[in-house]
Tab-separated table of C-alpha atoms in Angstrom:
chain	number	residue	atom	x	y	z
I	128	MET	CA	103.812	123.935	113.036
I	129	LYS	CA	102.629	121.992	110.176
I	130	LEU	CA	100.963	123.248	107.169
I	131	VAL	CA	98.345	120.690	105.087
I	132	HIS	CA	97.702	121.003	101.815
I	133	TYR	CA	95.981	118.951	99.517
I	134	PHE	CA	95.311	119.546	96.112
I	135	ASP	CA	93.842	117.932	92.494
I	136	TYR	CA	96.171	117.252	89.543
I	137	LYS	CA	92.744	118.435	87.295
I	138	SER	CA	91.694	121.161	89.593
I	139	PRO	CA	93.112	124.640	87.697
I	140	TYR	CA	93.056	126.425	90.433
I	141	ALA	CA	95.205	124.334	92.730
I	142	TYR	CA	97.910	124.553	89.985
I	143	LEU	CA	97.707	128.451	89.761
I	144	ALA	CA	97.848	127.740	93.520
I	145	GLN	CA	101.012	125.917	93.760
I	146	GLU	CA	104.090	128.876	93.797
I	147	ALA	CA	102.405	130.425	96.325
I	148	THR	CA	101.951	127.563	98.996
I	149	PHE	CA	105.207	126.614	98.539
I	150	ALA	CA	106.311	130.401	99.236
I	151	LEU	CA	104.384	130.730	101.664
I	152	ALA	CA	105.969	127.503	103.326
I	153	GLU	CA	109.054	129.122	103.430
I	154	ARG	CA	108.288	132.210	104.236
I	155	ALA	CA	106.501	130.827	107.695
I	156	GLY	CA	109.502	128.512	108.148
I	157	VAL	CA	107.140	125.347	108.205
I	158	GLU	CA	106.683	122.090	106.967
I	159	LEU	CA	104.529	121.906	104.291
I	160	ASP	CA	102.933	118.621	103.605
I	161	ILE	CA	101.569	118.397	100.492
I	162	LEU	CA	98.436	115.709	99.701
I	163	PRO	CA	96.294	114.640	96.999
I	164	TYR	CA	92.900	115.038	97.194
I	165	SER	CA	90.762	113.115	94.167
I	166	LEU	CA	87.666	115.124	93.481
I	167	HIS	CA	84.425	113.347	91.612
I	168	ILE	CA	83.385	116.529	89.583
I	169	PRO	CA	80.317	114.833	88.105
I	170	ASP	CA	79.168	115.188	91.323
I	171	PHE	CA	78.493	119.119	91.878
I	172	LEU	CA	79.486	120.540	87.865
I	173	GLY	CA	78.162	116.990	86.064
I	174	ALA	CA	80.137	115.553	83.013
I	175	ALA	CA	80.808	116.383	79.814
I	176	GLU	CA	83.477	115.017	76.723
I	177	VAL	CA	84.869	117.187	74.074
I	178	ASP	CA	86.455	116.718	70.492
I	179	THR	CA	90.270	118.465	69.950
I	180	GLU	CA	87.594	120.568	68.142
I	181	GLY	CA	84.848	121.470	71.125
I	182	ARG	CA	82.296	119.522	69.926
I	183	VAL	CA	80.364	118.411	72.369
I	184	LEU	CA	80.378	114.469	72.442
I	185	SER	CA	78.395	113.913	75.574
I	186	GLN	CA	77.193	115.007	78.308
I	187	SER	CA	75.165	115.116	82.044
I	188	ARG	CA	75.233	119.131	82.462
I	189	ASN	CA	71.816	121.141	83.248
I	190	GLU	CA	72.565	124.924	82.199
I	191	HIS	CA	73.889	126.829	85.573
I	192	GLN	CA	76.783	124.186	85.623
I	193	TRP	CA	78.224	124.972	82.054
I	194	ARG	CA	78.000	128.576	83.003
I	195	ARG	CA	80.117	128.017	85.629
I	196	VAL	CA	82.053	125.834	83.875
I	197	ARG	CA	82.714	127.955	81.496
I	198	TYR	CA	83.581	130.804	83.205
I	199	SER	CA	86.003	129.192	85.570
I	200	TYR	CA	88.004	127.985	83.143
I	201	MET	CA	87.948	131.555	81.357
I	202	ASP	CA	88.373	132.725	84.763
I	203	CYS	CA	91.721	130.357	85.299
I	204	ARG	CA	92.863	131.469	81.825
I	205	ARG	CA	93.164	134.679	82.463
I	206	GLU	CA	95.404	134.293	85.561
I	207	ALA	CA	97.433	131.750	83.846
I	208	ASN	CA	98.037	134.256	80.834
I	209	ARG	CA	99.198	136.557	83.483
I	210	ARG	CA	101.733	134.273	84.261
I	211	GLY	CA	102.719	132.680	81.749
I	212	LEU	CA	101.066	129.230	82.362
I	213	THR	CA	99.121	127.317	80.140
I	214	ILE	CA	96.051	125.986	80.815
I	215	ARG	CA	93.819	124.222	78.060
I	216	GLY	CA	90.428	123.102	79.024
I	217	PRO	CA	90.147	119.081	79.628
I	218	ARG	CA	88.608	117.167	77.024
I	219	LYS	CA	86.781	115.256	79.528
I	220	ILE	CA	86.755	114.368	82.991
I	221	TYR	CA	89.774	112.588	84.255
I	222	ASP	CA	90.139	110.257	86.754
I	223	SER	CA	93.436	111.539	89.080
I	224	THR	CA	93.936	108.171	91.095
I	225	VAL	CA	96.885	107.236	88.125
I	226	SER	CA	99.021	110.740	89.031
I	227	HIS	CA	98.224	110.482	92.669
I	228	ILE	CA	99.551	107.484	93.350
I	229	GLY	CA	102.433	108.070	91.046
I	230	PHE	CA	102.868	111.756	93.587
I	231	LEU	CA	102.923	109.086	97.224
I	232	TRP	CA	105.454	107.552	95.437
I	233	ALA	CA	107.410	110.014	94.976
I	234	LYS	CA	106.681	111.915	98.031
I	235	GLU	CA	108.073	108.571	99.755
I	236	ARG	CA	110.564	107.388	97.790
I	237	SER	CA	112.566	111.167	96.869
I	238	GLY	CA	113.156	113.648	99.184
I	239	GLU	CA	112.627	116.369	96.143
I	240	PHE	CA	109.378	115.246	94.519
I	241	ARG	CA	108.682	118.812	93.653
I	242	THR	CA	109.770	117.789	90.047
I	243	PHE	CA	107.817	115.252	89.287
I	244	HIS	CA	104.186	117.206	91.221
I	245	ASP	CA	105.528	120.554	88.885
I	246	THR	CA	106.161	118.709	86.057
I	247	VAL	CA	102.701	116.739	86.093
I	248	TYR	CA	100.373	119.937	86.641
I	249	GLU	CA	102.380	121.592	83.509
I	250	LYS	CA	102.019	118.690	81.267
I	251	PHE	CA	98.542	117.361	81.861
I	252	TRP	CA	97.372	121.460	81.305
I	253	ARG	CA	99.022	121.700	78.268
I	254	HIS	CA	97.309	118.510	76.794
I	255	GLU	CA	101.404	116.481	77.149
I	256	LEU	CA	100.053	114.214	79.659
I	257	ASP	CA	97.228	111.629	80.110
I	258	ILE	CA	97.144	111.476	84.086
I	259	GLU	CA	95.341	108.256	83.707
I	260	ASP	CA	98.056	106.376	81.747
I	261	PRO	CA	99.845	104.549	84.067
I	262	ASP	CA	102.746	104.591	81.370
I	263	ALA	CA	102.915	108.483	81.200
I	264	VAL	CA	103.016	108.283	84.636
I	265	GLU	CA	105.559	106.309	85.302
I	266	LYS	CA	107.151	107.932	82.447
I	267	THR	CA	107.361	111.160	84.147
I	268	LEU	CA	109.109	110.043	87.676
I	269	GLY	CA	112.099	108.291	85.490
I	270	ALA	CA	112.618	111.639	84.368
I	271	SER	CA	112.301	113.611	87.728
I	272	ARG	CA	115.290	110.972	89.064
I	273	ILE	CA	112.422	108.918	90.930
I	274	GLU	CA	113.263	104.948	90.678
I	275	VAL	CA	110.799	103.544	89.214
I	276	ARG	CA	111.258	99.377	89.739
I	277	GLY	CA	108.384	99.016	91.853
I	278	PHE	CA	105.950	100.987	91.135
I	279	ARG	CA	103.401	99.441	88.887
I	280	ASP	CA	103.126	96.922	92.027
I	281	PHE	CA	102.443	99.822	94.239
I	282	LEU	CA	100.147	101.115	91.975
I	283	HIS	CA	98.031	97.955	91.996
I	284	GLY	CA	98.261	97.914	95.788
I	285	GLU	CA	99.331	99.664	98.617
I	286	GLY	CA	98.825	102.834	96.756
I	287	ARG	CA	95.569	102.321	96.176
I	288	ARG	CA	94.670	101.689	99.462
I	289	ARG	CA	96.929	104.653	100.850
I	290	LEU	CA	95.038	107.079	98.570
I	291	GLU	CA	92.233	106.144	99.962
I	292	GLU	CA	93.564	106.409	103.727
I	293	VAL	CA	94.467	110.135	102.620
I	294	LYS	CA	90.983	111.141	101.298
I	295	ARG	CA	89.270	109.281	104.703
I	296	GLU	CA	91.557	111.387	106.830
I	297	ALA	CA	91.248	114.318	105.150
I	298	GLU	CA	87.176	113.908	104.840
I	299	ASP	CA	87.000	113.068	108.408
I	300	ARG	CA	88.806	116.706	109.072
I	301	GLY	CA	85.932	118.836	106.624
I	302	VAL	CA	88.162	118.927	103.525
I	303	PHE	CA	85.617	118.590	100.626
I	304	GLY	CA	87.551	120.653	97.583
I	305	VAL	CA	90.969	121.752	96.235
I	306	PRO	CA	92.902	124.340	97.420
I	307	GLY	CA	92.393	122.932	100.720
I	308	TYR	CA	95.010	124.191	103.535
I	309	LEU	CA	95.051	122.701	107.117
I	310	VAL	CA	96.720	124.418	110.313
I	311	GLY	CA	96.306	122.518	113.074
I	312	ASP	CA	92.405	121.682	112.659
I	313	GLU	CA	91.251	124.904	110.981
I	314	LEU	CA	90.400	124.562	107.603
I	315	PHE	CA	90.681	127.005	104.877
I	316	TRP	CA	89.466	126.502	101.131
I	317	GLY	CA	90.797	128.591	98.035
I	318	ALA	CA	93.706	130.204	96.973
I	319	GLU	CA	92.577	133.800	98.253
I	320	ARG	CA	92.449	132.537	101.331
I	321	LEU	CA	96.645	131.859	101.516
I	322	ASP	CA	96.664	135.572	103.558
I	323	ARG	CA	94.411	133.772	106.888
I	324	VAL	CA	96.490	130.694	106.131
I	325	ALA	CA	99.582	133.223	106.587
I	326	GLU	CA	98.159	134.980	109.254
I	327	ARG	CA	97.123	131.403	111.174
I	328	LEU	CA	100.793	130.598	110.649
I	329	GLY	CA	102.196	133.981	112.725
I	330	LEU	CA	102.929	135.398	109.450
I	331	ARG	CA	101.313	139.452	109.067
I	332	PRO	CA	100.722	138.349	105.344
I	333	PRO	CA	101.447	141.463	102.311
I	334	PRO	CA	98.790	143.522	101.002
I	335	SER	CA	98.500	141.785	97.360
I	336	ALA	CA	98.945	137.944	99.221
I	337	GLY	CA	96.552	136.028	97.768
I	338	GLU	CA	94.277	138.833	96.011
I	339	SER	CA	95.462	136.950	92.082
I	340	VAL	CA	95.543	133.877	92.997
I	341	PRO	CA	91.667	132.873	91.578
I	342	GLY	CA	89.974	129.975	93.361
I	343	ARG	CA	89.002	126.956	94.349
I	344	THR	CA	87.148	123.943	93.105
I	345	PRO	CA	84.567	121.540	95.116
């Protein structure tokens, strides 16, 4: 049996779900296939850009969207603080395409892509990595001991085609948000559904499974 997991580096909910996702796959003894799913956040939460002081420079959100965004980041920071992680609200809506193609490159060229994956998440949410910057992503690949020769050609050619293919296949299977999980053809959305994923994998989840891992990003 295989567990398919969809993530997006710009989703704080997906970030908080990573440790539990890897642990579940290990506990169940199943293959874990991790795939990037690039969200287009303005479609459902509008867009905004702020300066280093938090002042809004431009935005296209209504009041409901602002309340939802503010709560989401507060909720995620609250959980991150409990785990010793850092989540700082991004200053704009990022396009995670470059970092996701970097992930596909790492996954295909190294049996251990976890270092790159964890580093991108940690540094992005600390405001130490621009996931739109090819130089920064390439540097992170190299620091993760992943071959970088040929990455730029992959980024501008085959990698983009591959990422679109992953997104198309995901949406054909019903995926619309992250963290997303597929066991066979059954879709689960949100880290709070990890206990149900565990059951689907034939495990009895512990009482605390998923209860301290907030949410999902549509």
